[in-house]
CSV table of C-alpha atoms and ligand atoms in Angstrom, one decimal:
chain,number,residue,atom,x,y,z
S,1012,MET,CA,22.6,8.9,-10.4
S,1013,LYS,CA,20.6,8.9,-13.5
S,1014,THR,CA,17.3,7.1,-13.3
S,1015,GLN,CA,16.2,5.2,-16.4
S,1016,VAL,CA,12.5,4.5,-17.0
S,1017,LEU,CA,12.0,1.5,-19.4
S,1018,LYS,CA,9.1,-0.4,-20.7
S,1019,PRO,CA,9.2,-4.2,-20.0
S,1020,ASN,CA,11.0,-6.1,-22.8
S,1021,GLU,CA,13.7,-8.7,-23.0
S,1022,HIS,CA,16.5,-6.2,-22.6
S,1023,SER,CA,15.0,-4.1,-19.7
S,1024,LEU,CA,14.0,-7.2,-17.7
S,1025,LYS,CA,17.5,-8.7,-18.1
S,1026,LEU,CA,19.0,-5.4,-16.9
S,1027,ALA,CA,16.6,-5.2,-14.0
S,1028,GLY,CA,17.7,-8.8,-12.9
S,1029,GLU,CA,21.4,-7.9,-13.3
S,1030,LEU,CA,21.2,-4.7,-11.3
S,1031,ILE,CA,19.2,-6.5,-8.4
S,1032,ARG,CA,21.9,-9.2,-8.3
S,1033,SER,CA,24.7,-6.6,-8.2
S,1034,GLY,CA,23.0,-5.1,-5.1
S,1035,GLU,CA,21.1,-2.2,-6.7
S,1036,LEU,CA,17.5,-1.0,-6.4
S,1037,VAL,CA,14.8,-1.3,-9.1
S,1038,GLY,CA,11.3,0.3,-9.2
S,1039,ILE,CA,8.9,-2.5,-10.2
S,1040,PRO,CA,5.2,-2.6,-11.2
S,1041,THR,CA,2.9,-4.8,-9.3
S,1042,GLU,CA,-0.9,-5.2,-9.4
S,1043,THR,CA,-1.3,-3.4,-6.0
S,1044,VAL,CA,1.2,-0.5,-6.1
S,1045,TYR,CA,4.7,0.0,-7.5
S,1046,GLY,CA,7.6,-1.5,-5.4
S,1047,LEU,CA,11.2,-0.6,-4.7
S,1048,ALA,CA,13.0,-3.9,-5.1
S,1049,ALA,CA,16.3,-5.3,-3.8
S,1050,ASN,CA,17.8,-8.7,-3.3
S,1051,ALA,CA,16.0,-9.9,-0.2
S,1052,LEU,CA,18.9,-12.2,0.8
S,1053,ASP,CA,21.5,-9.4,0.7
S,1054,GLY,CA,21.3,-7.2,4.0
S,1055,GLU,CA,23.5,-4.4,2.5
S,1056,ALA,CA,21.3,-4.1,-0.7
S,1057,VAL,CA,18.2,-4.0,1.6
S,1058,MET,CA,19.6,-1.1,3.6
S,1059,LYS,CA,19.7,1.0,0.4
S,1060,ILE,CA,15.9,0.6,0.3
S,1061,PHE,CA,15.6,2.4,3.7
S,1062,LYS,CA,18.0,5.1,2.6
S,1063,ALA,CA,16.3,5.8,-0.7
S,1064,LYS,CA,12.8,6.0,0.9
S,1065,GLY,CA,13.8,7.7,4.2
S,1066,ARG,CA,12.1,4.8,5.8
S,1067,PRO,CA,12.5,4.1,9.5
S,1068,SER,CA,14.7,1.0,10.0
S,1069,ASP,CA,12.3,-0.6,12.4
S,1070,ASN,CA,9.6,-1.0,9.6
S,1071,PRO,CA,10.0,-4.5,8.0
S,1072,LEU,CA,9.7,-5.3,4.3
S,1073,ILE,CA,7.7,-7.7,2.3
S,1074,VAL,CA,9.6,-10.4,0.4
S,1075,HIS,CA,8.2,-11.1,-3.1
S,1076,ILE,CA,8.5,-14.5,-4.8
S,1077,CYS,CA,7.5,-15.8,-8.2
S,1078,ASP,CA,7.0,-19.5,-7.2
S,1079,LEU,CA,5.5,-21.3,-4.2
S,1080,SER,CA,8.7,-23.4,-3.9
S,1081,GLN,CA,10.5,-20.3,-2.7
S,1082,VAL,CA,8.5,-20.1,0.5
S,1083,ASP,CA,10.2,-23.0,2.5
S,1084,TYR,CA,13.7,-21.4,2.3
S,1085,LEU,CA,12.2,-18.2,3.9
S,1086,VAL,CA,10.1,-19.6,6.7
S,1087,LYS,CA,10.4,-21.8,9.7
S,1088,GLU,CA,7.1,-23.3,9.2
S,1089,PHE,CA,4.5,-23.0,6.3
S,1090,SER,CA,1.4,-24.0,8.3
S,1091,PRO,CA,-1.6,-25.8,6.9
S,1092,LYS,CA,-3.8,-22.6,7.2
S,1093,ALA,CA,-1.2,-20.4,5.6
S,1094,LYS,CA,-0.9,-23.0,2.8
S,1095,LEU,CA,-4.7,-22.7,2.3
S,1096,LEU,CA,-4.4,-19.0,1.9
S,1097,ALA,CA,-1.6,-19.2,-0.6
S,1098,ASP,CA,-3.2,-21.8,-2.6
S,1099,LYS,CA,-6.4,-19.8,-2.7
S,1100,PHE,CA,-5.0,-16.2,-3.3
S,1101,TRP,CA,-1.6,-16.5,-4.7
S,1102,PRO,CA,-0.6,-15.1,-7.1
S,1103,GLY,CA,-2.4,-12.0,-5.8
S,1104,ALA,CA,-2.8,-9.1,-3.5
S,1105,ILE,CA,-2.3,-10.7,-0.2
S,1106,THR,CA,0.8,-10.9,2.1
S,1107,ILE,CA,1.2,-13.7,4.6
S,1108,ILE,CA,3.4,-13.2,7.7
S,1109,MET,CA,5.0,-16.4,9.0
S,1110,PRO,CA,7.8,-17.4,11.4
S,1111,CYS,CA,11.1,-16.7,9.6
S,1112,SER,CA,14.1,-19.0,8.9
S,1113,GLU,CA,17.6,-17.8,9.6
S,1114,ASN,CA,18.1,-17.3,5.8
S,1115,VAL,CA,16.3,-14.0,5.9
S,1116,PRO,CA,18.5,-11.0,6.8
S,1117,SER,CA,17.5,-9.0,9.9
S,1118,GLN,CA,17.4,-5.8,7.8
S,1119,VAL,CA,14.3,-7.3,6.0
S,1120,THR,CA,12.4,-8.3,9.2
S,1121,ALA,CA,13.6,-5.3,11.1
S,1122,GLY,CA,14.8,-7.9,13.7
S,1123,LEU,CA,11.4,-9.6,14.1
S,1124,ASP,CA,11.1,-13.4,14.2
S,1125,THR,CA,8.6,-13.3,11.4
S,1126,VAL,CA,8.7,-12.6,7.6
S,1127,ALA,CA,6.1,-11.1,5.3
S,1128,ILE,CA,5.8,-12.9,2.0
S,1129,ARG,CA,3.9,-12.0,-1.2
S,1130,PHE,CA,3.5,-13.7,-4.7
S,1131,PRO,CA,2.3,-10.9,-7.0
S,1132,SER,CA,0.0,-11.7,-9.9
S,1133,ASN,CA,1.4,-9.0,-12.2
S,1134,LYS,CA,3.3,-10.7,-15.0
S,1135,THR,CA,6.1,-8.1,-15.2
S,1136,ALA,CA,6.7,-8.3,-11.4
S,1137,GLN,CA,7.0,-12.1,-11.8
S,1138,ALA,CA,9.4,-11.8,-14.8
S,1139,ILE,CA,11.7,-9.4,-12.8
S,1140,ILE,CA,11.7,-11.7,-9.9
S,1141,LYS,CA,12.6,-14.6,-12.3
S,1142,SER,CA,15.2,-12.6,-14.1
S,1143,ALA,CA,16.9,-11.8,-10.7
S,1144,GLY,CA,16.6,-15.5,-9.7
S,1145,LEU,CA,16.0,-14.2,-6.1
S,1146,PRO,CA,13.3,-13.3,-3.8
S,1147,LEU,CA,12.9,-9.5,-3.7
S,1148,ALA,CA,12.3,-7.3,-0.6
S,1149,ALA,CA,10.1,-4.4,-1.7
S,1150,PRO,CA,8.2,-1.8,0.0
S,1151,SER,CA,6.0,0.7,-1.8
S,1152,ALA,CA,8.3,2.8,-4.1
S,1153,ASN,CA,7.3,6.2,-2.6
S,1154,LEU,CA,9.2,8.5,-0.2
S,1155,SER,CA,8.3,7.5,3.3
S,1156,GLY,CA,5.1,9.4,4.2
S,1157,SER,CA,3.9,10.0,0.6
S,1158,PRO,CA,1.1,8.2,-1.1
S,1159,SER,CA,2.1,4.8,-2.6
S,1160,PRO,CA,2.9,5.1,-6.3
S,1161,THR,CA,0.3,3.5,-8.8
S,1162,ASN,CA,2.3,4.4,-12.0
S,1163,ALA,CA,5.8,4.8,-13.1
S,1164,ALA,CA,5.6,8.6,-13.1
S,1165,HIS,CA,4.8,8.7,-9.4
S,1166,VAL,CA,7.8,6.5,-8.8
S,1167,TYR,CA,10.0,8.8,-10.9
S,1168,ASN,CA,8.8,11.8,-9.1
S,1169,ASP,CA,9.8,10.3,-5.7
S,1170,MET,CA,12.9,8.3,-6.6
S,1171,LYS,CA,14.6,10.2,-9.5
S,1172,GLY,CA,18.3,10.4,-8.8
S,1173,ARG,CA,18.1,7.8,-6.0
S,1174,ILE,CA,17.7,4.5,-8.0
S,1175,PRO,CA,19.1,3.4,-11.5
S,1176,LEU,CA,16.0,1.8,-13.0
S,1177,ILE,CA,12.2,1.9,-13.0
S,1178,ILE,CA,10.3,-0.6,-15.1
S,1179,ASP,CA,7.1,1.1,-16.5
S,1180,GLY,CA,4.5,-1.5,-16.5
S,1181,GLY,CA,1.5,1.0,-16.7
S,1182,GLU,CA,-1.1,1.6,-14.0
S,1183,SER,CA,-1.4,-0.7,-11.0
S,1184,LYS,CA,-4.7,-2.5,-11.2
S,1185,VAL,CA,-5.8,-2.6,-7.7
S,1186,GLY,CA,-4.2,0.8,-6.5
S,1187,LEU,CA,-4.0,0.0,-2.8
S,1188,GLU,CA,-1.3,-2.1,-1.1
S,1189,SER,CA,-1.9,-5.8,-0.4
S,1190,THR,CA,-3.9,-7.2,2.4
S,1191,VAL,CA,-1.6,-8.2,5.2
S,1192,ILE,CA,-2.4,-11.1,7.4
S,1193,SER,CA,-0.3,-12.6,10.2
S,1194,MET,CA,-0.4,-16.4,10.3
S,1195,ALA,CA,2.5,-16.4,12.9
S,1196,GLY,CA,0.5,-16.7,16.0
S,1197,ASP,CA,-2.3,-19.0,17.3
S,1198,VAL,CA,-5.1,-16.8,15.6
S,1199,PRO,CA,-4.9,-15.2,12.2
S,1200,VAL,CA,-4.8,-11.4,12.6
S,1201,LEU,CA,-5.5,-8.9,9.7
S,1202,LEU,CA,-2.9,-6.2,10.0
S,1203,ARG,CA,-3.7,-4.2,6.9
S,1204,PRO,CA,-6.9,-4.4,4.8
S,1205,GLY,CA,-6.5,-4.5,1.0
S,1206,GLY,CA,-8.0,-5.9,-2.2
S,1207,ILE,CA,-8.7,-9.4,-0.7
S,1208,THR,CA,-11.4,-8.8,1.8
S,1209,VAL,CA,-11.9,-10.2,5.4
S,1210,SER,CA,-15.0,-12.2,4.3
S,1211,GLU,CA,-13.1,-13.7,1.3
S,1212,ILE,CA,-10.2,-14.8,3.9
S,1213,GLU,CA,-12.9,-16.1,6.3
S,1214,SER,CA,-14.4,-18.2,3.6
S,1215,VAL,CA,-11.1,-20.1,3.4
S,1216,ILE,CA,-9.8,-20.3,7.0
S,1217,GLY,CA,-12.5,-19.4,9.3
S,1218,LYS,CA,-12.9,-16.6,11.7
S,1219,ILE,CA,-9.9,-14.0,11.9
S,1220,VAL,CA,-9.2,-11.2,14.1
S,1221,VAL,CA,-9.1,-7.6,12.8
S,1222,ASP,CA,-6.3,-5.7,14.6
S,1223,ASN,CA,-7.5,-2.7,16.4
S,1224,GLY,CA,-4.9,-0.6,14.5
S,1225,VAL,CA,-6.7,-1.1,11.2
S,1226,THR,CA,-9.4,1.4,12.2
S,1227,HIS,CA,-8.3,3.2,15.2
S,1228,MET,CA,-5.5,5.5,16.0
S,1229,LEU,CA,-2.9,3.9,18.3
S,1230,ALA,CA,-1.5,5.6,21.5
S,1231,ASP,CA,2.0,6.8,21.0
S,1232,ASP,CA,3.3,4.0,23.5
S,1233,ALA,CA,1.1,1.3,22.1
S,1234,VAL,CA,2.7,-2.1,21.2
S,1235,VAL,CA,2.0,-2.6,17.5
S,1236,SER,CA,1.7,-5.9,15.8
S,1237,SER,CA,2.8,-4.4,12.5
S,1238,PRO,CA,5.4,-1.5,12.7
S,1239,GLY,CA,3.9,0.2,9.6
S,1240,MET,CA,0.7,0.9,11.6
S,1241,LYS,CA,2.1,3.6,13.9
S,1242,TYR,CA,3.5,5.9,11.1
S,1243,LYS,CA,1.4,8.6,9.7
S,1244,HIS,CA,1.0,7.6,6.0
S,1245,TYR,CA,-0.1,8.7,2.7
S,1246,ALA,CA,-0.2,12.3,3.6
S,1247,PRO,CA,-0.6,15.0,0.9
S,1248,LYS,CA,0.3,18.5,1.5
S,1249,ALA,CA,-3.2,19.6,2.2
S,1250,GLU,CA,-4.8,18.8,5.6
S,1251,ILE,CA,-7.4,16.2,5.1
S,1252,ILE,CA,-10.5,15.9,7.3
S,1253,ILE,CA,-13.1,13.1,6.9
S,1254,VAL,CA,-16.7,14.0,7.0
S,1255,LYS,CA,-19.3,11.2,7.9
S,1256,ALA,CA,-22.7,12.4,6.5
S,1257,ASP,CA,-25.2,11.8,3.8
S,1258,SER,CA,-24.5,13.5,0.4
S,1259,GLU,CA,-26.6,16.6,1.0
S,1260,SER,CA,-25.2,17.5,4.4
S,1261,TYR,CA,-21.7,16.7,3.2
S,1262,ALA,CA,-22.1,19.0,0.2
S,1263,GLU,CA,-23.7,21.8,2.2
S,1264,TYR,CA,-21.0,21.6,4.9
S,1265,VAL,CA,-18.0,21.6,2.3
S,1266,ASN,CA,-19.6,24.5,0.4
S,1267,LYS,CA,-19.5,26.6,3.6
S,1268,ARG,CA,-15.9,25.7,4.3
S,1269,TYR,CA,-15.1,26.6,0.7
S,1270,GLU,CA,-16.7,30.0,1.2
S,1271,ALA,CA,-15.0,30.5,4.6
S,1272,GLU,CA,-11.5,29.1,3.9
S,1273,GLY,CA,-11.2,28.0,0.3
S,1274,ALA,CA,-11.4,24.3,1.1
S,1275,GLY,CA,-11.6,21.6,-1.5
S,1276,ALA,CA,-13.4,18.2,-1.6
S,1277,LEU,CA,-12.5,14.5,-2.1
S,1278,CYS,CA,-16.0,13.1,-2.9
S,1279,TYR,CA,-18.1,10.5,-4.8
S,1280,SER,CA,-20.1,11.0,-8.1
S,1281,GLU,CA,-23.3,11.6,-6.4
S,1282,ASP,CA,-21.8,14.6,-4.5
S,1283,THR,CA,-20.3,16.5,-7.5
S,1284,GLU,CA,-23.3,18.4,-8.8
S,1285,LYS,CA,-24.0,19.8,-5.3
S,1286,LEU,CA,-20.5,21.0,-4.8
S,1287,LYS,CA,-19.3,24.6,-5.3
S,1288,ALA,CA,-15.8,23.7,-3.9
S,1289,PRO,CA,-13.1,22.3,-6.2
S,1290,TYR,CA,-13.2,18.6,-6.0
S,1291,ILE,CA,-11.6,15.3,-6.9
S,1292,CYS,CA,-14.1,12.5,-7.4
S,1293,LEU,CA,-13.0,8.9,-6.3
S,1294,GLY,CA,-16.0,7.3,-8.2
S,1295,GLU,CA,-19.4,5.9,-7.3
S,1296,LYS,CA,-20.1,5.8,-3.5
S,1297,GLU,CA,-20.7,2.1,-3.6
S,1298,ASP,CA,-17.9,1.2,-6.1
S,1299,TYR,CA,-15.1,0.4,-3.7
S,1300,SER,CA,-12.8,-1.0,-6.4
S,1301,SER,CA,-12.7,2.3,-8.2
S,1302,GLN,CA,-12.2,4.2,-5.1
S,1303,ALA,CA,-9.2,1.9,-4.2
S,1304,HIS,CA,-7.9,2.3,-7.8
S,1305,ASN,CA,-8.2,6.2,-7.7
S,1306,LEU,CA,-7.3,6.9,-4.0
S,1307,PHE,CA,-3.5,7.5,-4.1
S,1308,SER,CA,-3.3,9.2,-7.5
S,1309,SER,CA,-6.2,11.5,-6.3
S,1310,LEU,CA,-4.1,12.3,-3.1
S,1311,ARG,CA,-1.2,13.2,-5.4
S,1312,LYS,CA,-3.5,15.3,-7.6
S,1313,LEU,CA,-4.7,17.3,-4.5
S,1314,ASP,CA,-1.0,18.3,-4.1
S,1315,ASP,CA,-1.1,20.0,-7.5
S,1316,MET,CA,-4.4,21.9,-6.5
S,1317,ASN,CA,-2.6,23.8,-3.8
S,1318,LEU,CA,-5.4,23.4,-1.3
S,1319,LYS,CA,-4.8,23.9,2.4
S,1320,LYS,CA,-7.8,21.9,3.6
S,1321,VAL,CA,-9.7,19.1,1.9
S,1322,TYR,CA,-12.9,17.5,3.2
S,1323,ALA,CA,-13.2,13.9,2.2
S,1324,HIS,CA,-16.5,12.2,2.2
S,1325,CYS,CA,-16.2,9.2,4.5
S,1326,PRO,CA,-16.2,5.8,2.6
S,1327,GLY,CA,-18.1,2.6,3.6
S,1328,THR,CA,-16.2,0.1,5.7
S,1329,ASP,CA,-17.4,-3.1,4.4
S,1330,GLY,CA,-15.4,-5.2,1.8
S,1331,VAL,CA,-12.8,-3.4,-0.1
S,1332,GLY,CA,-14.1,-0.2,1.5
S,1333,LEU,CA,-12.4,-1.1,4.7
S,1334,ALA,CA,-9.0,-0.7,2.8
S,1335,VAL,CA,-10.1,2.6,1.4
S,1336,TYR,CA,-11.1,3.8,4.8
S,1337,ASN,CA,-7.9,2.5,6.4
S,1338,ARG,CA,-5.7,4.6,4.0
S,1339,LEU,CA,-8.0,7.6,4.1
S,1340,ILE,CA,-8.0,7.9,8.0
S,1341,ARG,CA,-4.2,7.7,8.0
S,1342,SER,CA,-4.0,10.5,5.4
S,1343,ALA,CA,-6.3,12.5,7.7
S,1344,GLY,CA,-4.3,11.9,10.8
S,1345,PHE,CA,-7.5,10.3,12.1
S,1346,GLU,CA,-9.5,13.5,12.0
S,1347,VAL,CA,-13.1,12.7,11.5
S,1348,ILE,CA,-16.1,15.1,11.8
S,1349,GLU,CA,-19.6,13.4,12.1
S,1350,LEU,CA,-22.5,15.5,11.0
S,1351,ALA,CA,-25.7,14.5,12.8
C,2238,TXA,O1,1.0,-4.3,-2.0
C,2238,TXA,C1,2.1,-4.3,-1.3
C,2238,TXA,O2,2.1,-5.0,-0.3
C,2238,TXA,C2,3.2,-3.5,-1.8
C,2238,TXA,C3,3.8,-4.1,-3.0
C,2238,TXA,C4,5.0,-3.4,-3.5
C,2238,TXA,O3,4.0,-5.4,-2.9
C,2238,TXA,N1,4.2,-3.4,-0.8
C,2238,TXA,C5,4.1,-2.6,0.4
C,2238,TXA,O4,5.1,-2.6,1.3
C,2238,TXA,O5,2.9,-2.0,0.6
C,2238,TXA,P1,5.2,-1.6,2.4
C,2238,TXA,O6,6.6,-1.8,3.0
C,2238,TXA,O7,4.9,-0.2,2.1
C,2238,TXA,O8,4.2,-2.1,3.6
C,2238,TXA,C6,4.5,-3.5,4.3
C,2238,TXA,C7,3.7,-3.4,5.5
C,2238,TXA,C8,4.2,-2.4,6.6
C,2238,TXA,O9,3.2,-1.8,7.3
C,2238,TXA,C9,5.1,-3.3,7.4
C,2238,TXA,O10,5.1,-2.8,8.8
C,2238,TXA,C10,4.3,-4.7,7.4
C,2238,TXA,O11,3.9,-4.8,6.1
C,2238,TXA,N2,5.2,-5.8,7.7
C,2238,TXA,C11,6.2,-6.3,6.9
C,2238,TXA,N3,6.8,-7.3,7.6
C,2238,TXA,C12,6.0,-7.6,8.7
C,2238,TXA,C13,6.2,-8.5,9.8
C,2238,TXA,N4,7.2,-9.4,9.8
C,2238,TXA,N5,5.4,-8.3,10.7
C,2238,TXA,C14,4.4,-7.4,10.8
C,2238,TXA,N6,4.3,-6.5,9.9
C,2238,TXA,C15,5.1,-6.5,8.8
C,2239,MG,MG1,4.3,1.7,2.0
């Protein structure tokens, strides 16, 4: 299959809508990361997503909408608290899990009785959903296990020959996937941190629970609230090891590992002038938005540097830092070294 990459315009948006309505997959830009979209109401079309990504079929998908009026058809109940979140943060980088209606195919929910819904703020994403005239099931448009794509070239790299069309809407603004919160039970539970932070959410609906899987490795037999949590994610070819330390000790440690084994660094601006090892810089230590924006493309760049080991300077875990930390510990397979 030939994969076309087109800029958004009247022709390409119309084509995207037609392809989706006829059961095909389209790579779409969103403000978080690029998505791999299919008609969410067509189980067979949705199956193609799992095949193209090599995604385990027990990992459910997010349904993308372009108007609040689409929610009722998809859910059993749009609770007052879930509505508060939707009113405050949609369109935007938050996915809300709710009890699902019988209109959602089991391929989307992976057989769960809940559905994840997001209304993206990216105008091109909205235009594609409108053009299709349907809600779209879309995971991140990477091969399963690879870093999520934050531009059309990343999507092309992973999906060429597998899908007919990618719409190139430029760089994703946020750079990390949406915050995922479950509003399906008695207490709201944060399942995946993202650009919308815990304190922003709590300022709207009060105290929430942060699932243990957000910051900890789960046992092989653990019961997970979100199937995506149990898979190793975002792994570049190099082995990533997180180092908790101040800038001096971090640089000294990495320089030694560089001399001993040719290791590289994933670091912050303040570290760079102390480093002898080859490095990629994520931005200023306190600038979590830049780190979020740069993380996935940096993991892909590390692949091009042919490093066997990369020591990543541990990010902060407050605000958007929690999302950066959550993705980084997964790419490191939870390997953390703490320097006293
Ligand atoms: O920003 C995003 O959320 C991007 C863009 C394309 O919208 N999408 C994305 O999708 O990151 P994906 O499939 O890579 O991640 C969805 C996560 C997975 O960890 C999945 O397990 C979880 O959401 N999820 C989906 N439906 C769920 C449900 N009903 N219950 C619990 N977790 C669910
Ligand atoms: Mg993903």
